[in-house]
Coordinates of C-alpha atoms in Angstrom, one line a residue:
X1224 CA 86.2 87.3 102.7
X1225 CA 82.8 88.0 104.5
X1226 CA 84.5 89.8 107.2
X1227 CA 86.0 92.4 104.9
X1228 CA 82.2 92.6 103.1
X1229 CA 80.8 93.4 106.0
X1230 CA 83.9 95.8 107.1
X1231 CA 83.5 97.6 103.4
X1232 CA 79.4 97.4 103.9
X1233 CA 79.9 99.6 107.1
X1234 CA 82.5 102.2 105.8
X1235 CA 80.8 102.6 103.1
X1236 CA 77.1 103.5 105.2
X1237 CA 79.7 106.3 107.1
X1238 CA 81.0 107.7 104.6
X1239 CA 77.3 108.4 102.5
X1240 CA 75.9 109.4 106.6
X1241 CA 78.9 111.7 106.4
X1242 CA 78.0 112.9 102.5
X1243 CA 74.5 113.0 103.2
X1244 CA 74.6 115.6 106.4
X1245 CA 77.1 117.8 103.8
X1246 CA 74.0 117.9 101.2
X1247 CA 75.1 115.0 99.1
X1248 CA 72.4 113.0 97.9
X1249 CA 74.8 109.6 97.7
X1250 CA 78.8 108.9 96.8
X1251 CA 77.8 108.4 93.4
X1252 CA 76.6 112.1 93.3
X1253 CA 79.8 113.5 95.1
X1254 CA 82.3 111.8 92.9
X1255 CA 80.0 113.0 90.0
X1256 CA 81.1 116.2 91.2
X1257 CA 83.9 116.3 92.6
X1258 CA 85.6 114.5 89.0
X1259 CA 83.8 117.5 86.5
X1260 CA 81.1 114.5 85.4
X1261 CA 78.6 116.3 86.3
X1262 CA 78.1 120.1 87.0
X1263 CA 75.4 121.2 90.3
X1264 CA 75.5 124.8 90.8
X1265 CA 74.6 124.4 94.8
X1266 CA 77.6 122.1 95.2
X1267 CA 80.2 124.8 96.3
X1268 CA 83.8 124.4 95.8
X1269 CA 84.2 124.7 99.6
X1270 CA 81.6 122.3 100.4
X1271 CA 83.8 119.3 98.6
X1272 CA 86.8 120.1 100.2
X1273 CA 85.3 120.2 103.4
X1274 CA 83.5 116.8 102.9
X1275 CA 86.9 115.2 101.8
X1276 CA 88.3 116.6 105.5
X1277 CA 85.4 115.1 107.1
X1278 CA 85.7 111.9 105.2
X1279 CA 89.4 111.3 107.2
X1280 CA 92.6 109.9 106.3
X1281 CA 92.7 108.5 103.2
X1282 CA 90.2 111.0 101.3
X1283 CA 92.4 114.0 102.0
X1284 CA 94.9 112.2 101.0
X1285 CA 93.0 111.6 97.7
X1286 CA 92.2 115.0 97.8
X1287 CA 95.5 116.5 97.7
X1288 CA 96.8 114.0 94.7
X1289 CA 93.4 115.4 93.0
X1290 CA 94.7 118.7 93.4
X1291 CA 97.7 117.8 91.2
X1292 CA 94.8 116.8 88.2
X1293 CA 93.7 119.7 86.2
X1294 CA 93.6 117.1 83.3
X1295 CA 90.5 115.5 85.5
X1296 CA 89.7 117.9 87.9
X1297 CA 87.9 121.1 87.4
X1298 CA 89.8 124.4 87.8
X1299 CA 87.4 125.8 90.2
X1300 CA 87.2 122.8 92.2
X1301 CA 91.8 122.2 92.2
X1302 CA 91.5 126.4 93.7
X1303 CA 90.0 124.8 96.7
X1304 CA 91.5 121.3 97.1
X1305 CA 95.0 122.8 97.1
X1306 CA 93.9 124.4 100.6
X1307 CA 93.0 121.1 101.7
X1308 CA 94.2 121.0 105.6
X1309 CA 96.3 117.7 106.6
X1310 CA 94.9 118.2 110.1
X1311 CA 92.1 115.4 111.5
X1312 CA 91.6 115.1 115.2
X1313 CA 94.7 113.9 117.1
X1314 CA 94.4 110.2 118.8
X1315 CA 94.8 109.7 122.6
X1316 CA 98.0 108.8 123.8
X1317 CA 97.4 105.6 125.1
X1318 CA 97.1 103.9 122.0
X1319 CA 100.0 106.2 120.7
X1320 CA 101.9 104.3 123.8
X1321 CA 100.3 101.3 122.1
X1322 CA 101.8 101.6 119.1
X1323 CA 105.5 102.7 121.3
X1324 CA 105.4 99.8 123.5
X1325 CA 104.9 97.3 119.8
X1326 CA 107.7 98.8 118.4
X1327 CA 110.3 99.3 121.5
X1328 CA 109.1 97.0 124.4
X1329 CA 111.2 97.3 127.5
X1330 CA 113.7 99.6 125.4
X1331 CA 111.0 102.3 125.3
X1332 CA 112.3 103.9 128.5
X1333 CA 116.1 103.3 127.7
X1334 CA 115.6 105.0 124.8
X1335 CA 113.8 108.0 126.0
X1336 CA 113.8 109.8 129.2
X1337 CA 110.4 111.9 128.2
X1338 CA 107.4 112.1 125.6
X1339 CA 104.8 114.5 125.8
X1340 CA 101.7 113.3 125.5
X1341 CA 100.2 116.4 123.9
X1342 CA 100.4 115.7 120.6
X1343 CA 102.7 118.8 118.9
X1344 CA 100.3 118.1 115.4
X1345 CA 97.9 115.5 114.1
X1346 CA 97.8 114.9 110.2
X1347 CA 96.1 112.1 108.3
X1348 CA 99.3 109.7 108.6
X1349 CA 101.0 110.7 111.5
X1350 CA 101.0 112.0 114.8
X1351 CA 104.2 114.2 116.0
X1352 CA 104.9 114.2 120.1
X1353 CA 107.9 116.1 121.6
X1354 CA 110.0 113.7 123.1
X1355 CA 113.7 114.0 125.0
X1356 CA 116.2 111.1 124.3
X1357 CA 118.2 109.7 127.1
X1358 CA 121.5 111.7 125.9
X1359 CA 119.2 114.7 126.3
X1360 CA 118.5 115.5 122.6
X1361 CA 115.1 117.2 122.2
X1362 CA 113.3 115.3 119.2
X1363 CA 110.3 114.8 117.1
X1364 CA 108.9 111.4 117.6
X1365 CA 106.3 110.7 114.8
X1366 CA 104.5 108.1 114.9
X1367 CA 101.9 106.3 112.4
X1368 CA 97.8 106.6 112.9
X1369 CA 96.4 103.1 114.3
X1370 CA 95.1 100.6 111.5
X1371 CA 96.1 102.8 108.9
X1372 CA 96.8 100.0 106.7
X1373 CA 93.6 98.6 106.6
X1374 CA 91.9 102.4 106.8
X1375 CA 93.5 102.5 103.0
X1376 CA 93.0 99.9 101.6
X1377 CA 89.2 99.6 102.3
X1378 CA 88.6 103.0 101.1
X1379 CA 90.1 102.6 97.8
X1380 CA 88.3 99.4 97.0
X1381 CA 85.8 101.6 97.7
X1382 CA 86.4 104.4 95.7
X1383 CA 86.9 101.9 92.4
X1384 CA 83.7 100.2 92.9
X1385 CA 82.6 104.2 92.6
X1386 CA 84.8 104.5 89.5
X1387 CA 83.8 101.3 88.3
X1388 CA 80.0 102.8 88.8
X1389 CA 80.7 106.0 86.8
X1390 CA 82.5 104.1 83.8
X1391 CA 79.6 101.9 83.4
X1392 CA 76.8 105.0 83.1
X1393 CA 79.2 107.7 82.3
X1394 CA 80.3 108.2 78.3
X1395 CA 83.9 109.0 78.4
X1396 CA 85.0 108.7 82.1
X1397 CA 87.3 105.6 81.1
X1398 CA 89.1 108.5 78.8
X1399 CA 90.2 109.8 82.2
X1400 CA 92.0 106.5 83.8
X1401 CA 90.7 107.3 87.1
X1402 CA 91.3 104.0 88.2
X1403 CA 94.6 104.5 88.0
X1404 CA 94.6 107.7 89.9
X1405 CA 92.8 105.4 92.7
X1406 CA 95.5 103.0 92.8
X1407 CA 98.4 105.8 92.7
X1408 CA 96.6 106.9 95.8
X1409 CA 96.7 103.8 97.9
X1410 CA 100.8 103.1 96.2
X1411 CA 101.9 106.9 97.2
X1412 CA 99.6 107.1 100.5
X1413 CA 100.7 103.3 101.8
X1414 CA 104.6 104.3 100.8
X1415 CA 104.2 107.2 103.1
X1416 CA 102.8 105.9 105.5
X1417 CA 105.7 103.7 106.0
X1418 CA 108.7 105.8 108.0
X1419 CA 111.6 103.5 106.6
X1420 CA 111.0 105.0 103.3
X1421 CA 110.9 108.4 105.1
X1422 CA 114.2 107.7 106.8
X1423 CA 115.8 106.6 103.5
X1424 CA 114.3 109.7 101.3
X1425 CA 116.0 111.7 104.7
X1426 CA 119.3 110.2 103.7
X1427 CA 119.3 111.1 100.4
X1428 CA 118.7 114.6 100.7
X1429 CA 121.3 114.8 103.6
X1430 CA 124.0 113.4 101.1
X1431 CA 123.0 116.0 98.5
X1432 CA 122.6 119.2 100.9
X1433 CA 125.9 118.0 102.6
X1434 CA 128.1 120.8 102.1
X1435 CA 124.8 123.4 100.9
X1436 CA 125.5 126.7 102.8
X1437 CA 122.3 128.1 104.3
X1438 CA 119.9 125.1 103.9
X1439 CA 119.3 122.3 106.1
X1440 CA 118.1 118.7 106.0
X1441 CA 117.0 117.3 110.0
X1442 CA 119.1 114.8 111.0
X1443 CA 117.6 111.1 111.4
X1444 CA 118.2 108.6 114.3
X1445 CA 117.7 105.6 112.1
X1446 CA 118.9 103.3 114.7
X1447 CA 115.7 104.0 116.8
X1448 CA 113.6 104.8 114.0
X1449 CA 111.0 102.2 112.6
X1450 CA 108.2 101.4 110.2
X1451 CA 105.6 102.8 112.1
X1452 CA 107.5 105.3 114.5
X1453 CA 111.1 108.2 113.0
X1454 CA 113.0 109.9 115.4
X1455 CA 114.5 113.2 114.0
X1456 CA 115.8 116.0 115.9
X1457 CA 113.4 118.8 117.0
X1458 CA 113.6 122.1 115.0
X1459 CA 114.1 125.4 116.8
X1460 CA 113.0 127.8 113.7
X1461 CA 110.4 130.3 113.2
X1462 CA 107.7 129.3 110.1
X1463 CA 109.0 130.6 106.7
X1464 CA 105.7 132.2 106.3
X1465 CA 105.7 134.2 109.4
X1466 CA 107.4 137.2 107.8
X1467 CA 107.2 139.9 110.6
X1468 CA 108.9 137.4 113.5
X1469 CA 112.1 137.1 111.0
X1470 CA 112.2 140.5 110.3
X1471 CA 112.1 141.0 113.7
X1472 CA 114.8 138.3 114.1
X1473 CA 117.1 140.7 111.5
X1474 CA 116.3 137.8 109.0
X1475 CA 116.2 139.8 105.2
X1476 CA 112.9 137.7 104.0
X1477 CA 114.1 138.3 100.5
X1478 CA 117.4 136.7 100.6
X1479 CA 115.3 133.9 102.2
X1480 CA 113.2 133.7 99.4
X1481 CA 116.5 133.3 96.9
X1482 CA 118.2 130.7 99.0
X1483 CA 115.2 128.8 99.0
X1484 CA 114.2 129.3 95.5
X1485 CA 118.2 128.1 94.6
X1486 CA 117.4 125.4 96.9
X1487 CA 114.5 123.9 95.1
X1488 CA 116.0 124.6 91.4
X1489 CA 118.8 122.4 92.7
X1490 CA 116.7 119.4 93.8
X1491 CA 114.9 119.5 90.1
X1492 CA 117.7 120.1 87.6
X1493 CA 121.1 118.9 89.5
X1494 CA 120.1 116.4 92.0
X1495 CA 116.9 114.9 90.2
X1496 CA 115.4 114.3 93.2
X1497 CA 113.1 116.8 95.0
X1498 CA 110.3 117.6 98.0
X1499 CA 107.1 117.6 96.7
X1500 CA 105.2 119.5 99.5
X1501 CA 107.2 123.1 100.2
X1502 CA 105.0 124.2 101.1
X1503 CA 105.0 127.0 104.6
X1504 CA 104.0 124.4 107.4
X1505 CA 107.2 122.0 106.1
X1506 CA 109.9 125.1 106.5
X1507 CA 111.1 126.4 109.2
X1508 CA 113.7 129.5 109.5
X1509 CA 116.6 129.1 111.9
X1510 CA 118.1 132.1 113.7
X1511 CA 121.4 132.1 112.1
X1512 CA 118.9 132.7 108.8
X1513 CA 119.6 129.0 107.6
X1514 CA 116.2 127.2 105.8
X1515 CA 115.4 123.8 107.0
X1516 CA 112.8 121.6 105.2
X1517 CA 110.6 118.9 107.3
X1518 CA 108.5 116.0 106.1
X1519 CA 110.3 114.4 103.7
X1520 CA 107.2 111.5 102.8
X1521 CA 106.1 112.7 99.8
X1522 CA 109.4 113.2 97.2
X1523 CA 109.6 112.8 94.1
X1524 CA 112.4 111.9 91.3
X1525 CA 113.4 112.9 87.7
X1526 CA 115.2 110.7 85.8
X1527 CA 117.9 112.1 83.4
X1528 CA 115.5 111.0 80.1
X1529 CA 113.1 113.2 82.1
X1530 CA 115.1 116.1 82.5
X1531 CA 116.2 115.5 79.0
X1532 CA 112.5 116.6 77.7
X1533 CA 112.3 119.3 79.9
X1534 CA 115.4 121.2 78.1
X1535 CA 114.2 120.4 75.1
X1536 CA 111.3 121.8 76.0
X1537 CA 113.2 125.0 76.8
X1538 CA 114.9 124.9 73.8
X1539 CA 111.6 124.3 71.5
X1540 CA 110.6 127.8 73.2
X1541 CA 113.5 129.2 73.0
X1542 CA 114.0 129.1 69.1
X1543 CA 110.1 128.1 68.5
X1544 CA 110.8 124.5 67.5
X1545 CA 107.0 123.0 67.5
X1546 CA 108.3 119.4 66.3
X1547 CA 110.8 119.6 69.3
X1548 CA 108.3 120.7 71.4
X1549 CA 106.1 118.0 70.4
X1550 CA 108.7 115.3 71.4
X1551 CA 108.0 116.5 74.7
X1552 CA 104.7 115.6 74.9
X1553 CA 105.0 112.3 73.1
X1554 CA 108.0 111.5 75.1
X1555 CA 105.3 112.1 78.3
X1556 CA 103.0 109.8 76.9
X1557 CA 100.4 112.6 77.4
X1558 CA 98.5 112.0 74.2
X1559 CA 94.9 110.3 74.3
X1560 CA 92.4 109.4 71.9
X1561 CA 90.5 112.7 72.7
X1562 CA 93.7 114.6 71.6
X1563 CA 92.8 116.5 68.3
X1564 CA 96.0 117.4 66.7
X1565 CA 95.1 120.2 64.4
X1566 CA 94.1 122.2 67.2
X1567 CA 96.8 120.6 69.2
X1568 CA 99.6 122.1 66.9
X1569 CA 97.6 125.3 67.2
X1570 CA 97.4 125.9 70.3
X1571 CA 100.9 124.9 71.2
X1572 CA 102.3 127.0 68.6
X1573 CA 100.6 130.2 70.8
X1574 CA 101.8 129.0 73.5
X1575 CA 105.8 129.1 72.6
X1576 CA 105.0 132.5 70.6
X1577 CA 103.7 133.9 74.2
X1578 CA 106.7 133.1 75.8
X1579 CA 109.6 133.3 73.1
X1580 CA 110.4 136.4 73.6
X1581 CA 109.8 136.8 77.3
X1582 CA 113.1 137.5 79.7
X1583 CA 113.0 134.9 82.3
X1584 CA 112.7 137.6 85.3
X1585 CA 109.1 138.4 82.9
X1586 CA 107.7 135.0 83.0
X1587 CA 105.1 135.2 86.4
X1588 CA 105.2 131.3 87.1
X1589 CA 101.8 130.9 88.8
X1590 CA 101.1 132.8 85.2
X1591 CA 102.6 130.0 83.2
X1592 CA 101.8 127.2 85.1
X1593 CA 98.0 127.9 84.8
X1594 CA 98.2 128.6 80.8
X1595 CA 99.6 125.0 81.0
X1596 CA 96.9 123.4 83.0
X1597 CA 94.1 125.3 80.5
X1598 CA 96.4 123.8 77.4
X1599 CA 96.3 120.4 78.9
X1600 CA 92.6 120.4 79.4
X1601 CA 91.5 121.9 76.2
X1602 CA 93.4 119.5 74.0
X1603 CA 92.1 115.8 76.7
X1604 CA 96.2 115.4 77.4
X1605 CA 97.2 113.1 80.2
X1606 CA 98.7 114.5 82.9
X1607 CA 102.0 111.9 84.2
X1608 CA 102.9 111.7 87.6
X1609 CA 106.1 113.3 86.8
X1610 CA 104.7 116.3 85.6
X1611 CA 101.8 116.6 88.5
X1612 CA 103.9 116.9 91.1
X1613 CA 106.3 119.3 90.0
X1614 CA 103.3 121.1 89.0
X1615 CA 102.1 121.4 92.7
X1616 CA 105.8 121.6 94.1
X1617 CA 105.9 124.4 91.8
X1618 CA 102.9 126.6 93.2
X1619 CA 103.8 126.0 96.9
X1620 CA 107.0 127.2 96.3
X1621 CA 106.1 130.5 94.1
X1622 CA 103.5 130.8 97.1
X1623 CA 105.9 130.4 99.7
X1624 CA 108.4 133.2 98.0
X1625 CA 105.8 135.5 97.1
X1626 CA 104.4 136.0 100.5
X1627 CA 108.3 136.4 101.6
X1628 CA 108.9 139.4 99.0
X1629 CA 105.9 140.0 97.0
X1630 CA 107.7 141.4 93.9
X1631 CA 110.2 138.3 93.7
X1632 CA 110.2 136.3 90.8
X1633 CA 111.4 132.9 90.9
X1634 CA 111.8 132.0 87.6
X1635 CA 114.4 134.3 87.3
X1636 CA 117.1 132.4 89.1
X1637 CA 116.5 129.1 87.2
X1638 CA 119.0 131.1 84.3
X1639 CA 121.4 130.0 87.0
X1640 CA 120.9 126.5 87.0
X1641 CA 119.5 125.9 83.1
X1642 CA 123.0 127.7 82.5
X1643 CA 124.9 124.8 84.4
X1644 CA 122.7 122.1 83.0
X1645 CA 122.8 123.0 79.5
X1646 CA 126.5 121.7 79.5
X1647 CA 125.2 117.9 80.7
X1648 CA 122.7 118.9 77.9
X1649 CA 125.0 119.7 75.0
X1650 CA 127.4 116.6 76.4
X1651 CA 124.1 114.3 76.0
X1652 CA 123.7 115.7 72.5
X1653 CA 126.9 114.8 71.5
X1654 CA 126.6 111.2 73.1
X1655 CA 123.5 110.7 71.2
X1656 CA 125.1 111.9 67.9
X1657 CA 127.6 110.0 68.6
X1658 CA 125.3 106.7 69.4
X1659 CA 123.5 107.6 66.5
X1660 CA 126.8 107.1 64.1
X1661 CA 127.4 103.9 65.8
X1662 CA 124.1 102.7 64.7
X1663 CA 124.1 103.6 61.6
X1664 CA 127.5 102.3 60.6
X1665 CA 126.4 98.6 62.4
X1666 CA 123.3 99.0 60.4
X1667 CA 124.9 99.1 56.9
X1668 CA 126.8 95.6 57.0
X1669 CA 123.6 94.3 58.7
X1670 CA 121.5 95.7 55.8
X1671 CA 122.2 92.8 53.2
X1672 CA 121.5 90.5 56.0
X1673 CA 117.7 92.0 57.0
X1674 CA 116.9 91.8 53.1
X1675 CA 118.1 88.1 53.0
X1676 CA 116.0 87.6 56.0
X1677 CA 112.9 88.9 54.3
X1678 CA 113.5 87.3 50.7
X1679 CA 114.5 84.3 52.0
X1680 CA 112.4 83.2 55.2
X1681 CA 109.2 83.1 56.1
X1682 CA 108.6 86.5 58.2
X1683 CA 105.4 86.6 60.6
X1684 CA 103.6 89.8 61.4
X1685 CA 101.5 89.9 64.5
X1686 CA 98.8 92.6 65.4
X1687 CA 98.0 93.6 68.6
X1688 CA 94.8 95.6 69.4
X1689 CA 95.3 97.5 72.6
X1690 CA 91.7 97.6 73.6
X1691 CA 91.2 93.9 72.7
X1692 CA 90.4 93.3 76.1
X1693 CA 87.6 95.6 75.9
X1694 CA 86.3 94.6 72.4
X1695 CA 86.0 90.7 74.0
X1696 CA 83.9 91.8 76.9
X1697 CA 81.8 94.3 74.5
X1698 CA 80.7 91.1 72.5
X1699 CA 80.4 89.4 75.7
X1700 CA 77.8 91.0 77.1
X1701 CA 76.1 91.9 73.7
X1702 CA 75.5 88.1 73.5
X1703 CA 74.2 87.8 76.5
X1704 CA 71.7 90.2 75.6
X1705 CA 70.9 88.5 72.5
X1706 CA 70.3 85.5 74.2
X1707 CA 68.0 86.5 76.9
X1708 CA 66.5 88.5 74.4
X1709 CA 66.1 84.9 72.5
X1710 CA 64.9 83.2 75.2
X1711 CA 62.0 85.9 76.6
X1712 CA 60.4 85.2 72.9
X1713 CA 60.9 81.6 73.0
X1714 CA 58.7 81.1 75.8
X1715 CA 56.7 83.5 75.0
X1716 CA 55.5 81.7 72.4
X1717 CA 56.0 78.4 73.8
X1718 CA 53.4 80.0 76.6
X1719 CA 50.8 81.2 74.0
X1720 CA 51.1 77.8 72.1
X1721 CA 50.5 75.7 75.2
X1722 CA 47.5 78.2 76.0
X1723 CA 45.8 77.1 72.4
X1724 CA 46.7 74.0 73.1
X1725 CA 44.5 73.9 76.5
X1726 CA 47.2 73.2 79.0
X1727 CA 46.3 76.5 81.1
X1728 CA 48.5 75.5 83.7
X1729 CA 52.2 74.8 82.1
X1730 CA 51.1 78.0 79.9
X1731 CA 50.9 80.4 82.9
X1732 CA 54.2 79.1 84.1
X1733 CA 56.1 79.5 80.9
X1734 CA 54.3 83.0 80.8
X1735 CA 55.8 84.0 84.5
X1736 CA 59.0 83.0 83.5
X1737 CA 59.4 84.7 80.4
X1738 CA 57.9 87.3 82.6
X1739 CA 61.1 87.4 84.3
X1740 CA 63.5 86.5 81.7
X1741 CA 62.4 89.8 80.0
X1742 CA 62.9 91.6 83.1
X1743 CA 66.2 90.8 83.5
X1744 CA 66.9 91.3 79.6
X1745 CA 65.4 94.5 80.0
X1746 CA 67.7 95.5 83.0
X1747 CA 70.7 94.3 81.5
X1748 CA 69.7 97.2 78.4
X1749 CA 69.4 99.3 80.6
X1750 CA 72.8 99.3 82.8
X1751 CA 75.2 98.8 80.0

């Protein structure tokens, strides 16, 4: 336990030395700005995202999850986190061969005949060598940052004592639950950082793409891949967001941009499962025109309740339905206590009226996706996961298309797969009318029963408070108060009497500690 103190005592004096030669005054001030709390005109946009680079691993990684939080984040500040670069200086191959020789042994040089020990490209997890397999497959042989573990997990005990900070002096920054934004960062970072996931996520998207003309999952060798090191085969494709090589290649940059764009649609509304970083450096163009996706850490699922809300979503725009609408949001969970209805209702009913009558090949997506982040934070909704990511998938991939045919329009070819889904939709319908006659016939021989229940036996209801919790350690620390407060007077005028009394001596001492009794009463108004 003192080891780790003294291990968190240090990171944290490099990370305020790193703050502090950006022109931030402390952590405390950074995260001030960085999270909205506070507003400081000289702290440029650029100038946080550049201190979250230099801050390492897990702080870009933070970073980029941030950039998925207009419900916390400022605008301004999300423009400039979303160009965060996954790029930190690479580490030297001999503790790469480190981490090789732990993982192989002797098998290390049955296994492969070559590695280069130029590192191909450094990120904050990984490190990505070319490497040639005995059989004489060229591959990609990525393998994990040392002591990245450990990295991790003292930075975000870190960051919550910061949040734990700002909640204490800061009205409303529980509203935000930015604790739990901390500890999806260490769950999502920790679970990427961990290749056997990887390997299984790179399974799951071969099995779907299986028999998917023009788009390409890498294939895996999951016998030699581990934890900490995956083996996948080496892609020989030009980036998708070189646009002059593949028209040089013959490659029509617009077709690309529709195979892709089908691509992605199917990952959200067929398969349910999707990447959640498209964007350019993960896509690669093979000659034959064929789009193959890379990095498969970071994916993301959507269940079929999910999916559900989202089409009835579409329909509550569709045939402007504000109670159906609404569903969606409750169904989300995204309601908080700042939420205020009335203008709620409001300004969803604009938003459906903007888009109710708008063609799908007339809805600009970066367009719509930005009216929903200024929705979200005008009415204090919560952002889910869920939501967040597709969010962000959503950008990189109208990003990705737009540079590939400027006058594309994605949202145009998702009438080709809302088409095909509405039939699972109506079918669902059905199966919840259905369900719903079921019910309703079980609940009217069980009606005479519930009232004999009520008349007849004694019935308990039990209230739960949901900030209980907080209420107990409110009081808590109110009595405290009270009672130091209680205590400073006491000997106070204990100290006073005994000075009438004559007895100088025990008089000063009851003064010095009432003194300091007062002090700490005084304190403890002051911090909470």
């Amino acid at each position: 336990m003192f080891r780790r103190k003294i291990k968190l005592l240090k990171r944290f004096k490099e990370i305020s030395s790193t703050l502090s030669k950006l022109g931030f005054y402390n952590v405390y001030d950074y995260f001030k700005i960085l999270f909205g709390i506070e507003v400081e005109p000289g702290a440029k946009p650029k100038r946080i995202r550049e201190a979250l680079e230099k801050l390492g691993p897990s702080f870009i990684k933070l970073g980029q999850i941030l950039s998925t939080r207009p419900d916390i984040v400022p605008v301004y500040i999300i423009d400039e986190l979303i160009k965060l670069q996954d790029k930190v200086a690479p580490v030297d191959f001999e503790i790469i061969q480190q981490t090789l020789n732990r993982n192989y042994g002797e098998e290390l040089y049955e296994i492969f005949s070559y590695i280069d020990p130029a590192p191909l490209a450094s990120a904050s997890i990984s490190q990505v060598h070319v490497g040639y397999l005995k059989t004489g497959e060229k591959v990609a042989v990525k393998v994990k940052r040392p002591n990245l573990e450990e990295i991790i997990q003292l930075d975000s005990e870190l960051m919550l004592m910061v949040v734990d900070f700002l909640e204490r002096h800061f009205k409303n920054v529980k509203d935000f639950n930015l604790k739990g934004v901390i500890h999806q960062f260490r769950r999502t970072t920790l679970q990427e950082a961990d290749f056997s996931i990887e390997a299984q996520n790179i399974k799951i998207f071969q099995e779907n793409f299986r028999d998917y003309p023009g788009f390409k999952v890498p294939k895996c060798f999951y016998d030699i891949s581990t934890s900490e090191v995956l083996i996948t085969e080496f892609i020989e494709g030009t980036k998708i967001s070189e646009v002059q090589t593949l028209k040089k290649k013959g490659l029509d940059p617009e077709d690309i941009a529709v195979r892709l764009t089908d691509a992605y649609f199917k990952m959200v509304f067929i398969d349910g499962v999707y990447h959640a970083d498209p964007h350019p450096g993960n896509l690669f163009v093979l000659d034959d025109g064929t789009i193959v996706a890379i990095d498969f850490g970071m994916i993301a699922f959507l269940s079929k309740t999910k999916k559900k809300y989202f089409f009835d979503y579409i329909i509550a725009v569709t045939t402007l339905d504000l109670n159906l609408a609404i569903q969606f949001y409750e169904g989300f969970n995204m309601f908080t206590p700042r939420t205020d209805f009335g203008n709620f209702e409001a300004d969803l009913q604009f938003f459906l009226e903007k888009y109710h009558n708008k063609r799908l090949d007339e809805i600009n997506l970066r367009e719509m996706i930005e009216d929903i982040i200024g929705f979200i934070r005008e009415n204090h909704l919560k952002l889910p996961t869920d939501i967040a990511y597709l969010g962000k998938a959503a950008l990189n991939l109208e990003g990705t298309v737009r540079r590939l045919h400027p006058t594309f329009n994605p949202t145009e070819r998702l009438k080709n797969f809302v088409g095909i889904s509405t039939k699972d939709y109506i079918k669902e319908k059905l199966s919840e009318v259905r369900d719903a006659a079921e019910l309703s016939f079980y609940f009217i021989f069980k009606l005479e029963h519930i009232y004999r229940l009520l008349i007849r036996e004694r019935v308990t209801f039990q209230i739960i408070f949901k900030d209980l919790e907080e209420l107990q350690k409110f009081y808590k620390i109110q009595t405290g108060k009270i009672a130091f407060a209680i205590i400073f007077v006491g000997l106070l005028i204990s100290s006073a009497l005994f000075y009438t009394a004559g007895k100088d001596t025990t008089g000063l001492v009851l003064l010095v500690i009432s003194v300091f009794i007062g002090l700490i009463s005084f304190y403890k108004v002051l911090r909470f």
